[in-house]
Every structure is written in structure tokens, then in C-alpha cells.
PDB file of C-alpha atoms in Angstrom:
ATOM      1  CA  UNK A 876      22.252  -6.991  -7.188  1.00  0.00           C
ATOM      2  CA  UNK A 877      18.973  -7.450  -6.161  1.00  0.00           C
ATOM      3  CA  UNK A 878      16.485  -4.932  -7.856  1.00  0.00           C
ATOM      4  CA  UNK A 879      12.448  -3.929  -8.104  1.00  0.00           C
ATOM      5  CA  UNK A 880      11.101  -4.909 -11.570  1.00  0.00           C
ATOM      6  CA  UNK A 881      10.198  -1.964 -12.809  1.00  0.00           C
ATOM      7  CA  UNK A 882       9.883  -3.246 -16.388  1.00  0.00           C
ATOM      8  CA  UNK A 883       6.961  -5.681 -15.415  1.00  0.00           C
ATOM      9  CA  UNK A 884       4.635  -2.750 -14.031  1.00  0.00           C
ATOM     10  CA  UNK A 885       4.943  -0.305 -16.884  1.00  0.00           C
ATOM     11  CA  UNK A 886       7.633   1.806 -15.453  1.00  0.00           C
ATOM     12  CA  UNK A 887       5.812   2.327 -11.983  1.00  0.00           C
ATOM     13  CA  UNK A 888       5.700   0.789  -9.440  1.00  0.00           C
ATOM     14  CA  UNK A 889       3.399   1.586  -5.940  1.00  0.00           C
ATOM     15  CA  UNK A 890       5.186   2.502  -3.020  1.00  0.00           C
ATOM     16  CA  UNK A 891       3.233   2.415   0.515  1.00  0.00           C
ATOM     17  CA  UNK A 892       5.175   4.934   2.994  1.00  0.00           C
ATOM     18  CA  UNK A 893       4.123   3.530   6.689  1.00  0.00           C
ATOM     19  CA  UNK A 894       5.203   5.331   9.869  1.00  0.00           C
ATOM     20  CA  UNK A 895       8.245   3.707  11.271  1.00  0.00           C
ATOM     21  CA  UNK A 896       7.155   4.269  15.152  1.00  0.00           C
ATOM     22  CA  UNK A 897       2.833   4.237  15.007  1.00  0.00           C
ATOM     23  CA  UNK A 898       2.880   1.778  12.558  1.00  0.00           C
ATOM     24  CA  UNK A 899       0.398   4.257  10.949  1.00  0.00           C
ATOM     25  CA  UNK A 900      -0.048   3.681   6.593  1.00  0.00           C
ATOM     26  CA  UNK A 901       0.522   6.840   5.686  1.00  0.00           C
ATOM     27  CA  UNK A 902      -0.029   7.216   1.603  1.00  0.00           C
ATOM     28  CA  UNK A 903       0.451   5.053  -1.346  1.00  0.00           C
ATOM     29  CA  UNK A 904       1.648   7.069  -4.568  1.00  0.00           C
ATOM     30  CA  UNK A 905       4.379   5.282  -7.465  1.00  0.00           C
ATOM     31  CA  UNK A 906       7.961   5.441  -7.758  1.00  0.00           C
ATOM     32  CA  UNK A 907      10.076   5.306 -10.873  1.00  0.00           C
ATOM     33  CA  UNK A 908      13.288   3.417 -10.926  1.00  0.00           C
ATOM     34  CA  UNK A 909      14.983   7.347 -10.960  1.00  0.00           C
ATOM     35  CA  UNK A 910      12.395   8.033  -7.698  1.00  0.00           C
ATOM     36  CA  UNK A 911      13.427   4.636  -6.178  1.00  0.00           C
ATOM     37  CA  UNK A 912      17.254   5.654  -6.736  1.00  0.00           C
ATOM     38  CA  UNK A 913      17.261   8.754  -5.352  1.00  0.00           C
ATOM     39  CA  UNK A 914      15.322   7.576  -2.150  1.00  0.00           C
ATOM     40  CA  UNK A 915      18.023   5.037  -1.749  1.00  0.00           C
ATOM     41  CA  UNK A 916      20.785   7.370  -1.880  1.00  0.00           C
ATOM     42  CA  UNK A 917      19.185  10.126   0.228  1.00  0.00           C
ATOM     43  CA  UNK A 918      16.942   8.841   2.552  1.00  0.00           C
ATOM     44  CA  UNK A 919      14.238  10.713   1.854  1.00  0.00           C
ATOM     45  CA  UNK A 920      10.962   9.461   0.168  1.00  0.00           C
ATOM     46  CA  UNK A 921      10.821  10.885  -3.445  1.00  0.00           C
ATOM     47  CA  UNK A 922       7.850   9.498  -5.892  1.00  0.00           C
ATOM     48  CA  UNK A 923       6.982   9.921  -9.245  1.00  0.00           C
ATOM     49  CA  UNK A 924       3.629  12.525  -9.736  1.00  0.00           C
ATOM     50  CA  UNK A 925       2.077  10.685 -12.157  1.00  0.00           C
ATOM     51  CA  UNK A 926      -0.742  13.867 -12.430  1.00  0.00           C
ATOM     52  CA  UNK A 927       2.671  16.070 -12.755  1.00  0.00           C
ATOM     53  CA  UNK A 928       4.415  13.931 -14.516  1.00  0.00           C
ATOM     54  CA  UNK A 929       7.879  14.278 -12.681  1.00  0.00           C
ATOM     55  CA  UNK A 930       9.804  13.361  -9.961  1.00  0.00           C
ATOM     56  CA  UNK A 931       7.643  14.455  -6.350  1.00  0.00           C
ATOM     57  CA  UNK A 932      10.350  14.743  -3.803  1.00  0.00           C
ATOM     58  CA  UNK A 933       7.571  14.678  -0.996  1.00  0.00           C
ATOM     59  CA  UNK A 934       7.263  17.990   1.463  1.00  0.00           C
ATOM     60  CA  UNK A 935       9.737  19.805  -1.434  1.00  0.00           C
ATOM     61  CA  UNK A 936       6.270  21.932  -1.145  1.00  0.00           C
ATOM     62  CA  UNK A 937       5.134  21.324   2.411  1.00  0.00           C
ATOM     63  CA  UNK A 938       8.382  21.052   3.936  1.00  0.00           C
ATOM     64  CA  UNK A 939       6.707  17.682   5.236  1.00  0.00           C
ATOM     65  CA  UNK A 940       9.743  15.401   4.422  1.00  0.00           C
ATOM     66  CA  UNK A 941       9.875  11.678   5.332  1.00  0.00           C
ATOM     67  CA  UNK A 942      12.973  10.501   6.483  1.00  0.00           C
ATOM     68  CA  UNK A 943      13.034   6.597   5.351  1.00  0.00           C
ATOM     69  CA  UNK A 944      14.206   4.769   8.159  1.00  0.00           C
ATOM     70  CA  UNK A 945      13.803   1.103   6.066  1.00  0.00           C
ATOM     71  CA  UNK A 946      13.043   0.235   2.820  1.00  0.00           C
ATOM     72  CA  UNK A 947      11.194  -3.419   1.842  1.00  0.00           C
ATOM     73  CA  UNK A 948      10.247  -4.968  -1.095  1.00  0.00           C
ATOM     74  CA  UNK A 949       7.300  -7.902  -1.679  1.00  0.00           C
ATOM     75  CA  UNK A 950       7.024 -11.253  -3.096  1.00  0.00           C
ATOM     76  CA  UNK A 951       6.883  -9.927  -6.494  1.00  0.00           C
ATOM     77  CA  UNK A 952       9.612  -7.274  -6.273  1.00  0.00           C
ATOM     78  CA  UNK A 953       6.926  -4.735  -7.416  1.00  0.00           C
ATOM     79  CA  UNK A 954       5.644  -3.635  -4.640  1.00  0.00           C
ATOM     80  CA  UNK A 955       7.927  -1.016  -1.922  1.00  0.00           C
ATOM     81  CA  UNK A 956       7.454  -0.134   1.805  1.00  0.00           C
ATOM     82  CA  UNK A 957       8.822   2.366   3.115  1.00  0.00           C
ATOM     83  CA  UNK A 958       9.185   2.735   6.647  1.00  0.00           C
ATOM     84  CA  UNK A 959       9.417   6.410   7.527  1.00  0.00           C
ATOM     85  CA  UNK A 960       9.459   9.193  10.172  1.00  0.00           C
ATOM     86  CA  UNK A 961       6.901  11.839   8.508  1.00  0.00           C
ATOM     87  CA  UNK A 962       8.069  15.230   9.325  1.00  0.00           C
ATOM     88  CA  UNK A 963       5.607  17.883  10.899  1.00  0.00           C
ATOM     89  CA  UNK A 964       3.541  14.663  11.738  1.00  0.00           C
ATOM     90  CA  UNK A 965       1.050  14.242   8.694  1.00  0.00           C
ATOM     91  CA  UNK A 966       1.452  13.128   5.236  1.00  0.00           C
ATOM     92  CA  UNK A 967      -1.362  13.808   3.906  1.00  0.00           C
ATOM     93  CA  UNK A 968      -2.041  17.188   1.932  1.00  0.00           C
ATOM     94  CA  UNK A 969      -5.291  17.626   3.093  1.00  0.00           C
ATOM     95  CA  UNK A 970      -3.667  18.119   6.615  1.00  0.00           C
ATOM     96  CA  UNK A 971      -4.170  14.306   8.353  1.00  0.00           C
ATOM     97  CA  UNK A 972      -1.215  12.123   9.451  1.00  0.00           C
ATOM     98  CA  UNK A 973      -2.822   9.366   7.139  1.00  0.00           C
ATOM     99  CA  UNK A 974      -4.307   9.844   3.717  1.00  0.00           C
ATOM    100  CA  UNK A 975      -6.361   7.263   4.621  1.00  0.00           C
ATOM    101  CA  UNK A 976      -8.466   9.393   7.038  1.00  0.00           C
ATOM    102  CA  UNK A 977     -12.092   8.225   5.928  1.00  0.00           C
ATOM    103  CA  UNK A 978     -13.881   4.675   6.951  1.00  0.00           C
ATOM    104  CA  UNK A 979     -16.235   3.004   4.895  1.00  0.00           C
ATOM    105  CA  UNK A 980     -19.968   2.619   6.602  1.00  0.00           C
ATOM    106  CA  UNK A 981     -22.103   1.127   4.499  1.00  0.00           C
ATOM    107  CA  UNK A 982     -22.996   3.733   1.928  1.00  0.00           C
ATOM    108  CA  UNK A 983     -21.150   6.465   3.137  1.00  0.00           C
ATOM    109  CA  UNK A 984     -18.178   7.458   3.837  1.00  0.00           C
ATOM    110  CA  UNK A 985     -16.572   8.507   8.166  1.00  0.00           C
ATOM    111  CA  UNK A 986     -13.620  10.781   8.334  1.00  0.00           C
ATOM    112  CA  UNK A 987     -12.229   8.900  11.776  1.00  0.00           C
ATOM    113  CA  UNK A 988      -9.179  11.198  12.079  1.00  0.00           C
ATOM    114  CA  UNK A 989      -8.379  15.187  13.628  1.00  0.00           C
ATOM    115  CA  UNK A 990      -6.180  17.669  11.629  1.00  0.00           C
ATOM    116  CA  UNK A 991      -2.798  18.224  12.330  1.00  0.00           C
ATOM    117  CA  UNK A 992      -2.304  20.997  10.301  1.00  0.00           C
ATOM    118  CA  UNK A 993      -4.300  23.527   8.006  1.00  0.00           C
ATOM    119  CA  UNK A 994      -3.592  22.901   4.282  1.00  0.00           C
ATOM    120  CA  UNK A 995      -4.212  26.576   3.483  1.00  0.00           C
ATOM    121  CA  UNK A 996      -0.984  27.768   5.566  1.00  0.00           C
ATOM    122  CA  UNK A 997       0.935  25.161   4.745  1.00  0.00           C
ATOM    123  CA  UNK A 998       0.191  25.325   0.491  1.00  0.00           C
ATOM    124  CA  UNK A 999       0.315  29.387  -0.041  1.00  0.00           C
ATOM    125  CA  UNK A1000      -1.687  29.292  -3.406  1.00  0.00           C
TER     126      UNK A1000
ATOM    127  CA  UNK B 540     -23.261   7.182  -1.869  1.00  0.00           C
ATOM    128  CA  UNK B 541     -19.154   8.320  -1.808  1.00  0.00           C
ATOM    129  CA  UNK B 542     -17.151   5.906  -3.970  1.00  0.00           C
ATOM    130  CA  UNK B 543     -14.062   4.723  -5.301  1.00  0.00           C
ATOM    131  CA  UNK B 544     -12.697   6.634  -8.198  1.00  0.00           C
ATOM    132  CA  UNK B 545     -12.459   3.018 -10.270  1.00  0.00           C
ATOM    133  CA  UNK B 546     -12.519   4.842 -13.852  1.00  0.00           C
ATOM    134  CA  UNK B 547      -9.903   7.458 -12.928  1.00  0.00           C
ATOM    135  CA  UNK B 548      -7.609   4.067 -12.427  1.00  0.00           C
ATOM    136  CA  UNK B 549      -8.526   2.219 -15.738  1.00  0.00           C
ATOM    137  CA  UNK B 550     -10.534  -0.231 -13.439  1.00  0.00           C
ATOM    138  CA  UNK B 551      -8.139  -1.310 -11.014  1.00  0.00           C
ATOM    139  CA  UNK B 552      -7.576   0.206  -7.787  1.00  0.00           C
ATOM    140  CA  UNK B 553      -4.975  -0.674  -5.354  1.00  0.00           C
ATOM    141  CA  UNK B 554      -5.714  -2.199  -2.536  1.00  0.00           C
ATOM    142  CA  UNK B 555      -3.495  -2.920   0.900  1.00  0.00           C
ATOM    143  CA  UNK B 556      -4.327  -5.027   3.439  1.00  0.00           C
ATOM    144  CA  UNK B 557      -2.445  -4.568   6.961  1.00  0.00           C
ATOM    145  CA  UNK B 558      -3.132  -6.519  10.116  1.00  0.00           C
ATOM    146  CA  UNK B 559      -5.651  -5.083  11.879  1.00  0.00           C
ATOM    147  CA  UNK B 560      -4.079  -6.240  15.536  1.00  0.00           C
ATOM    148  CA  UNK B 561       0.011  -5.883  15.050  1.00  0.00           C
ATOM    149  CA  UNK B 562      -0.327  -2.938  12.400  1.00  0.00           C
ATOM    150  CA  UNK B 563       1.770  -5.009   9.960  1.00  0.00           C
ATOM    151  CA  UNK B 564       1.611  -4.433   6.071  1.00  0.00           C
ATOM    152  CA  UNK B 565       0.772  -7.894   4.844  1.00  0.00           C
ATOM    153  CA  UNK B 566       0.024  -7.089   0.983  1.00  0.00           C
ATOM    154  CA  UNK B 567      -0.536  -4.772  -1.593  1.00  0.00           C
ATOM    155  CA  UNK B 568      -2.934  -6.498  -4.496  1.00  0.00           C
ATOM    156  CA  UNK B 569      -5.528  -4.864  -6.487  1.00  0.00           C
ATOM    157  CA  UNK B 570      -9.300  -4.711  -6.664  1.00  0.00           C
ATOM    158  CA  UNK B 571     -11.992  -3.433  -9.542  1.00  0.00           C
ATOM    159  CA  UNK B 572     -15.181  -2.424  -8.539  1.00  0.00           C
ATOM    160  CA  UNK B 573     -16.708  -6.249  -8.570  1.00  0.00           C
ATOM    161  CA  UNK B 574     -13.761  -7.439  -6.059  1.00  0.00           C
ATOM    162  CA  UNK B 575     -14.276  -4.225  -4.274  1.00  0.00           C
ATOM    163  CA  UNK B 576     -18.288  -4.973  -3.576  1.00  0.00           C
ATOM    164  CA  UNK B 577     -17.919  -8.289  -2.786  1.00  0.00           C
ATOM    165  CA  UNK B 578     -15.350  -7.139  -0.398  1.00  0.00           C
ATOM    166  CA  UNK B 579     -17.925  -4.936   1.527  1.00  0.00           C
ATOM    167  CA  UNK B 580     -20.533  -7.467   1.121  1.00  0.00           C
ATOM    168  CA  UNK B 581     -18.884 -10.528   2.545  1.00  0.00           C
ATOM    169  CA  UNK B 582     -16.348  -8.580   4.975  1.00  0.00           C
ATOM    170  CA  UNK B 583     -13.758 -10.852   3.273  1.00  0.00           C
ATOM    171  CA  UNK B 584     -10.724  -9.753   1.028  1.00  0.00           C
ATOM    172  CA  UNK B 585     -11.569  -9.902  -2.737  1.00  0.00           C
ATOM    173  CA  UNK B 586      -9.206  -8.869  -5.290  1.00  0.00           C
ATOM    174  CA  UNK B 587      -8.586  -8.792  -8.779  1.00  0.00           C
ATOM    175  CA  UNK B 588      -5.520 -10.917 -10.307  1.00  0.00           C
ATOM    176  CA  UNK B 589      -4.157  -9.222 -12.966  1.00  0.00           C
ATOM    177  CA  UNK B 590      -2.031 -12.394 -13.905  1.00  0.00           C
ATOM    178  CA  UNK B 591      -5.664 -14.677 -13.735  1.00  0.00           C
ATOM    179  CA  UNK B 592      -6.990 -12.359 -14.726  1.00  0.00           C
ATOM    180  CA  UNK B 593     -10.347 -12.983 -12.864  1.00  0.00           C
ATOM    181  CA  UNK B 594     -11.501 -12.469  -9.375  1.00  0.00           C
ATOM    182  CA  UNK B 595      -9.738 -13.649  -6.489  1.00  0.00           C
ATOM    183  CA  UNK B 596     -10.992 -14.862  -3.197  1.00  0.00           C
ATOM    184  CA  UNK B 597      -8.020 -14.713  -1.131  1.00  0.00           C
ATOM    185  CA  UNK B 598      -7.413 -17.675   0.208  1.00  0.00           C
ATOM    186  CA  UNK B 599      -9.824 -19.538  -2.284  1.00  0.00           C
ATOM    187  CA  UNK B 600      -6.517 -21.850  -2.105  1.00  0.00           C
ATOM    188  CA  UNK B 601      -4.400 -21.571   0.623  1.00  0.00           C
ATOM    189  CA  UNK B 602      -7.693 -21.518   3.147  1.00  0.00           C
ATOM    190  CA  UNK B 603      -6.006 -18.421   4.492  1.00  0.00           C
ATOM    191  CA  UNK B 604      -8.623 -16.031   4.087  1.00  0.00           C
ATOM    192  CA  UNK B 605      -8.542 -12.207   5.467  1.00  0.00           C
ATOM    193  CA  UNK B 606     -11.773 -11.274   7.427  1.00  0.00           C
ATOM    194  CA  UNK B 607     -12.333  -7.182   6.808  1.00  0.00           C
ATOM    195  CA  UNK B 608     -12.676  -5.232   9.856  1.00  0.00           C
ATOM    196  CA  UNK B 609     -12.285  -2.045   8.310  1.00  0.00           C
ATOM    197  CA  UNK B 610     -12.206  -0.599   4.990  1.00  0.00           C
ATOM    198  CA  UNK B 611     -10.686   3.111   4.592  1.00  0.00           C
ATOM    199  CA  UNK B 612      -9.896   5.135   1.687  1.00  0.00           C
ATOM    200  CA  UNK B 613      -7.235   7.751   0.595  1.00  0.00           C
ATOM    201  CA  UNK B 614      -7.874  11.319  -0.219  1.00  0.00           C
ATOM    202  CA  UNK B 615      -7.700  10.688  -3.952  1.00  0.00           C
ATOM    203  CA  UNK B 616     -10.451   7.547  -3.471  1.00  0.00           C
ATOM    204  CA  UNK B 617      -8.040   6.018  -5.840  1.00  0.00           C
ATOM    205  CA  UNK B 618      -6.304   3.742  -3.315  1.00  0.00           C
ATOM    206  CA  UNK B 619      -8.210   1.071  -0.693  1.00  0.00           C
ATOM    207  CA  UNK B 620      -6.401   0.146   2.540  1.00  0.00           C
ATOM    208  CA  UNK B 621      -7.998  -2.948   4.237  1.00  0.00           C
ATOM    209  CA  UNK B 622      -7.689  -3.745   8.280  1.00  0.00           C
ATOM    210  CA  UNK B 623      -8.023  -7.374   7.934  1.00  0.00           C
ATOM    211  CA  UNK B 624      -7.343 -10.525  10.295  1.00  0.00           C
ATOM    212  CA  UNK B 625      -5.361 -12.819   8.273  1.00  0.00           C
ATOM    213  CA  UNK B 626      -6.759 -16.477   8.710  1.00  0.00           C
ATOM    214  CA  UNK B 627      -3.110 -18.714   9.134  1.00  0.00           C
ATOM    215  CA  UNK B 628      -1.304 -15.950  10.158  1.00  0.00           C
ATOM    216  CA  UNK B 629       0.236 -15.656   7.214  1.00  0.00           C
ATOM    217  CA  UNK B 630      -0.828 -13.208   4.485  1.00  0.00           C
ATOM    218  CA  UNK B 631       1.754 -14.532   1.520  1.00  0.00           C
ATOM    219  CA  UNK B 632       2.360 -17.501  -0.782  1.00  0.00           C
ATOM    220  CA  UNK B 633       6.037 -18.111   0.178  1.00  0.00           C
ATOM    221  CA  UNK B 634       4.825 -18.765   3.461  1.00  0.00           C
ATOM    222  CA  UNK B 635       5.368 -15.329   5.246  1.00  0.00           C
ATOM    223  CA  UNK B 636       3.433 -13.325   7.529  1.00  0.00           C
ATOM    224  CA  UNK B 637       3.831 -10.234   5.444  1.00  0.00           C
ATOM    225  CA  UNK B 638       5.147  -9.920   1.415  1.00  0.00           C
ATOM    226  CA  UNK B 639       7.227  -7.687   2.496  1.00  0.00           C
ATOM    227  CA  UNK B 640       9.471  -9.748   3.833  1.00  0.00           C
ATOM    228  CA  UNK B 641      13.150  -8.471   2.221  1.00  0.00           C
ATOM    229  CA  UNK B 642      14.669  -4.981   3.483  1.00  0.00           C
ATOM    230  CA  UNK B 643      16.849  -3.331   1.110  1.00  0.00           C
ATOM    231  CA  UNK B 644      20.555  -3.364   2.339  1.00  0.00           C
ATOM    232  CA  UNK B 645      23.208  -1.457   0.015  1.00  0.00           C
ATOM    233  CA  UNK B 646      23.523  -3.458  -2.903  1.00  0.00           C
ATOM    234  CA  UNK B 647      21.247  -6.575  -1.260  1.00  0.00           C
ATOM    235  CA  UNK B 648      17.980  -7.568   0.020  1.00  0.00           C
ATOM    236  CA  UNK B 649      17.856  -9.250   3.675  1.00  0.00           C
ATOM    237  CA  UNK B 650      15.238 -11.965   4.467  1.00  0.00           C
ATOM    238  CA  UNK B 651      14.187 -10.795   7.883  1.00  0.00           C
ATOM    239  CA  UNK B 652      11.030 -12.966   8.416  1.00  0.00           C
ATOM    240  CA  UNK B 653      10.497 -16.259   9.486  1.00  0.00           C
ATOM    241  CA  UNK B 654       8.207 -18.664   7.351  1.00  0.00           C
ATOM    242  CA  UNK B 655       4.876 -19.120   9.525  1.00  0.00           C
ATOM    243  CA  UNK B 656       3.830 -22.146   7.073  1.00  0.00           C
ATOM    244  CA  UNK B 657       5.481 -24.419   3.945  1.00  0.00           C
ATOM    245  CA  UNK B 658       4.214 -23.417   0.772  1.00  0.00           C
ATOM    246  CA  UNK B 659       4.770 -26.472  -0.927  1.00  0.00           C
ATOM    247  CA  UNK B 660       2.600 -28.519   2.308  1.00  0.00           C
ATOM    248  CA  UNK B 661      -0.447 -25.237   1.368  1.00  0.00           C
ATOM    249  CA  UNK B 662      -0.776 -24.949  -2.071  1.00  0.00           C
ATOM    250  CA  UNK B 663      -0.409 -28.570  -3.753  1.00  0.00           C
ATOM    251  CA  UNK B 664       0.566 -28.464  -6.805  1.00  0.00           C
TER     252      UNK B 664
END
């Protein structure tokens, strides 16, 4: 059986989560080799919070699930894709569809997308 | 002047580069704030090799060097993702477009690329 080599990166691994249909990167954040497992056998993206320091089973909060439509590994076999249909259109908690909403301009820095949704209905703090 | 969050990371940051025309992930690599500066400065890919330990040009070797058109960061300005064009059309040392070239299937992973050059004719060993 083939498997990610989890061993070599310290336990973690990154894991890039890029919209199956826009072709859109969405995130990066780590999986575990528990995280990786249980995205297998569900189908839904779950990472490992390193700032919480347990399993993230992503929109458990948001209800912003993403379904993982394929799964690909690199060169190294420490790197994953996931290819994935982001539910309620935006994986980022900010309220973007990308995390990676801001453009580098010489010193500063250009947000270059629109919200989809408003983090402060979505998180109830 | 917004910046990356290098010391949060313990000096390395990762960094993904995806075709900026076709939307394909080519990479994931790493960067620390040297590789990251020459990266804005020369609007070509630098990263860090953690196994070289050193800076690396990429495609100091290969010739297939990836010209930056846009540089975005995440939320957390922890993680870099690069909109490059990839000179040879192919962004990995085994030859392939993309790294990720292997889907998980079950208990196996599935080639599902074709080779766009021969390693062993690029990188002479």
C-alpha cells in the first residue's frame, strides 16, 4: 500500500484543498496521518489545528464542509491535494472563497476578492 | 509594509506555485524570508531547500524556471501561493507537469500524468 510519509515531516504534513470545478486554491493547513485517514474514509476534508492542537474536521463550526472529490499526493509523498467542492462557497473564515484573498504590490498588500459571507453570522462568538 | 509572518513559522513558510494560465497546482516547496525577497525582486520562484539546505533558484538546474505573475497570501500570512508560468512546461523533477501527479485510489496511487520531459536527458547526473 502506497502511503504519505508522515514520519519524514514531523508528524504533519501540508495539505492544499483546491476547488474541484474553479480550479480556485482554496487554503493550505496540515493533516495528521489520523486527519488523512479519516478524510479517506469519509470524504470530507478533516486537518489537524495545529493552534488547537486536534483534529479540525473543517465547517464542524461553519457548517462549510468540503466534500473531497480527489485526493493526490506529490513527488515526495509529503505533500496532499485535495480536490474539493467547498460547501456554502468559501473556505476561508474570514468569509472569501480563497484564503488567499490578498495580492502582493510592492510594499503593500491588495485584497482582490468580494465576500461571500459575513464571518460574524456564520461564527456566533 | 504588510508581511509574511516568517517567525511565527520557525523561518520557513510554505510556498505553492500553480499555473497561472491552466489553474494547475504544480508544487508545494518552501521559502524563508531571503527566498521570499528575491522572489519579489526578480519575479522568479526562489525557495528554500530544506534537504540543501540553501537557497534554491528553481530551475538553477533543470533551466525550467517559473516567472511570478502574482504573489498572494493567506489570511494567516503564514502560507505564500505563487501564479507562476512554468518555463518547460513542466514544474517537477520526474518529468511532470505538476508533483502531484498520483491520485489516491483505495489501497493505491494512480499515475494519471504524462511525462512532458526525461529526467535523466534534464538533470545529468
Amino acid at each position: 500500500m502506497a502511503t504519505i510519509d508522515f514520519d519524514k515531516a514531523g508528524g504533519l504534513v501540508p495539505a492544499i484543498a483546491q476547488d474541484a470545478d474553479s480550479g480556485a486554491v482554496l487554503m493550505m493547513a496540515w493533516m495528521n496521518r489520523e486527519a488523512y485517514e479519516e478524510t479517506l474514509r469519509t470524504r470530507r476534508a478533516v486537518y489537524f489545528s495545529r493552534s488547537r492542537n486536534r483534529l479540525w474536521r473543517k465547517g464542524e463550526e461553519s457548517g462549510h464542509y468540503q466534500e473531497v472529490r480527489e485526493i493526490l499526493v506529490d513527488c515526495d509523498a509529503d505533500t496532499i491535494l485535495l480536490k474539493v467542492h467547498q460547501i456554502g462557497g468559501a473556505a476561508c473564515h474570514e468569509g472569501y472563497q480563497s484564503c488567499f484573498f490578498r495580492r502582493v504590490e510592492g510594499e503593500d498588500w491588495k485584497i482582490i476578492a468580494e465576500k461571500v459571507f459575513d464571518p460574524k453570522a456564520v461564527y456566533k462568538k
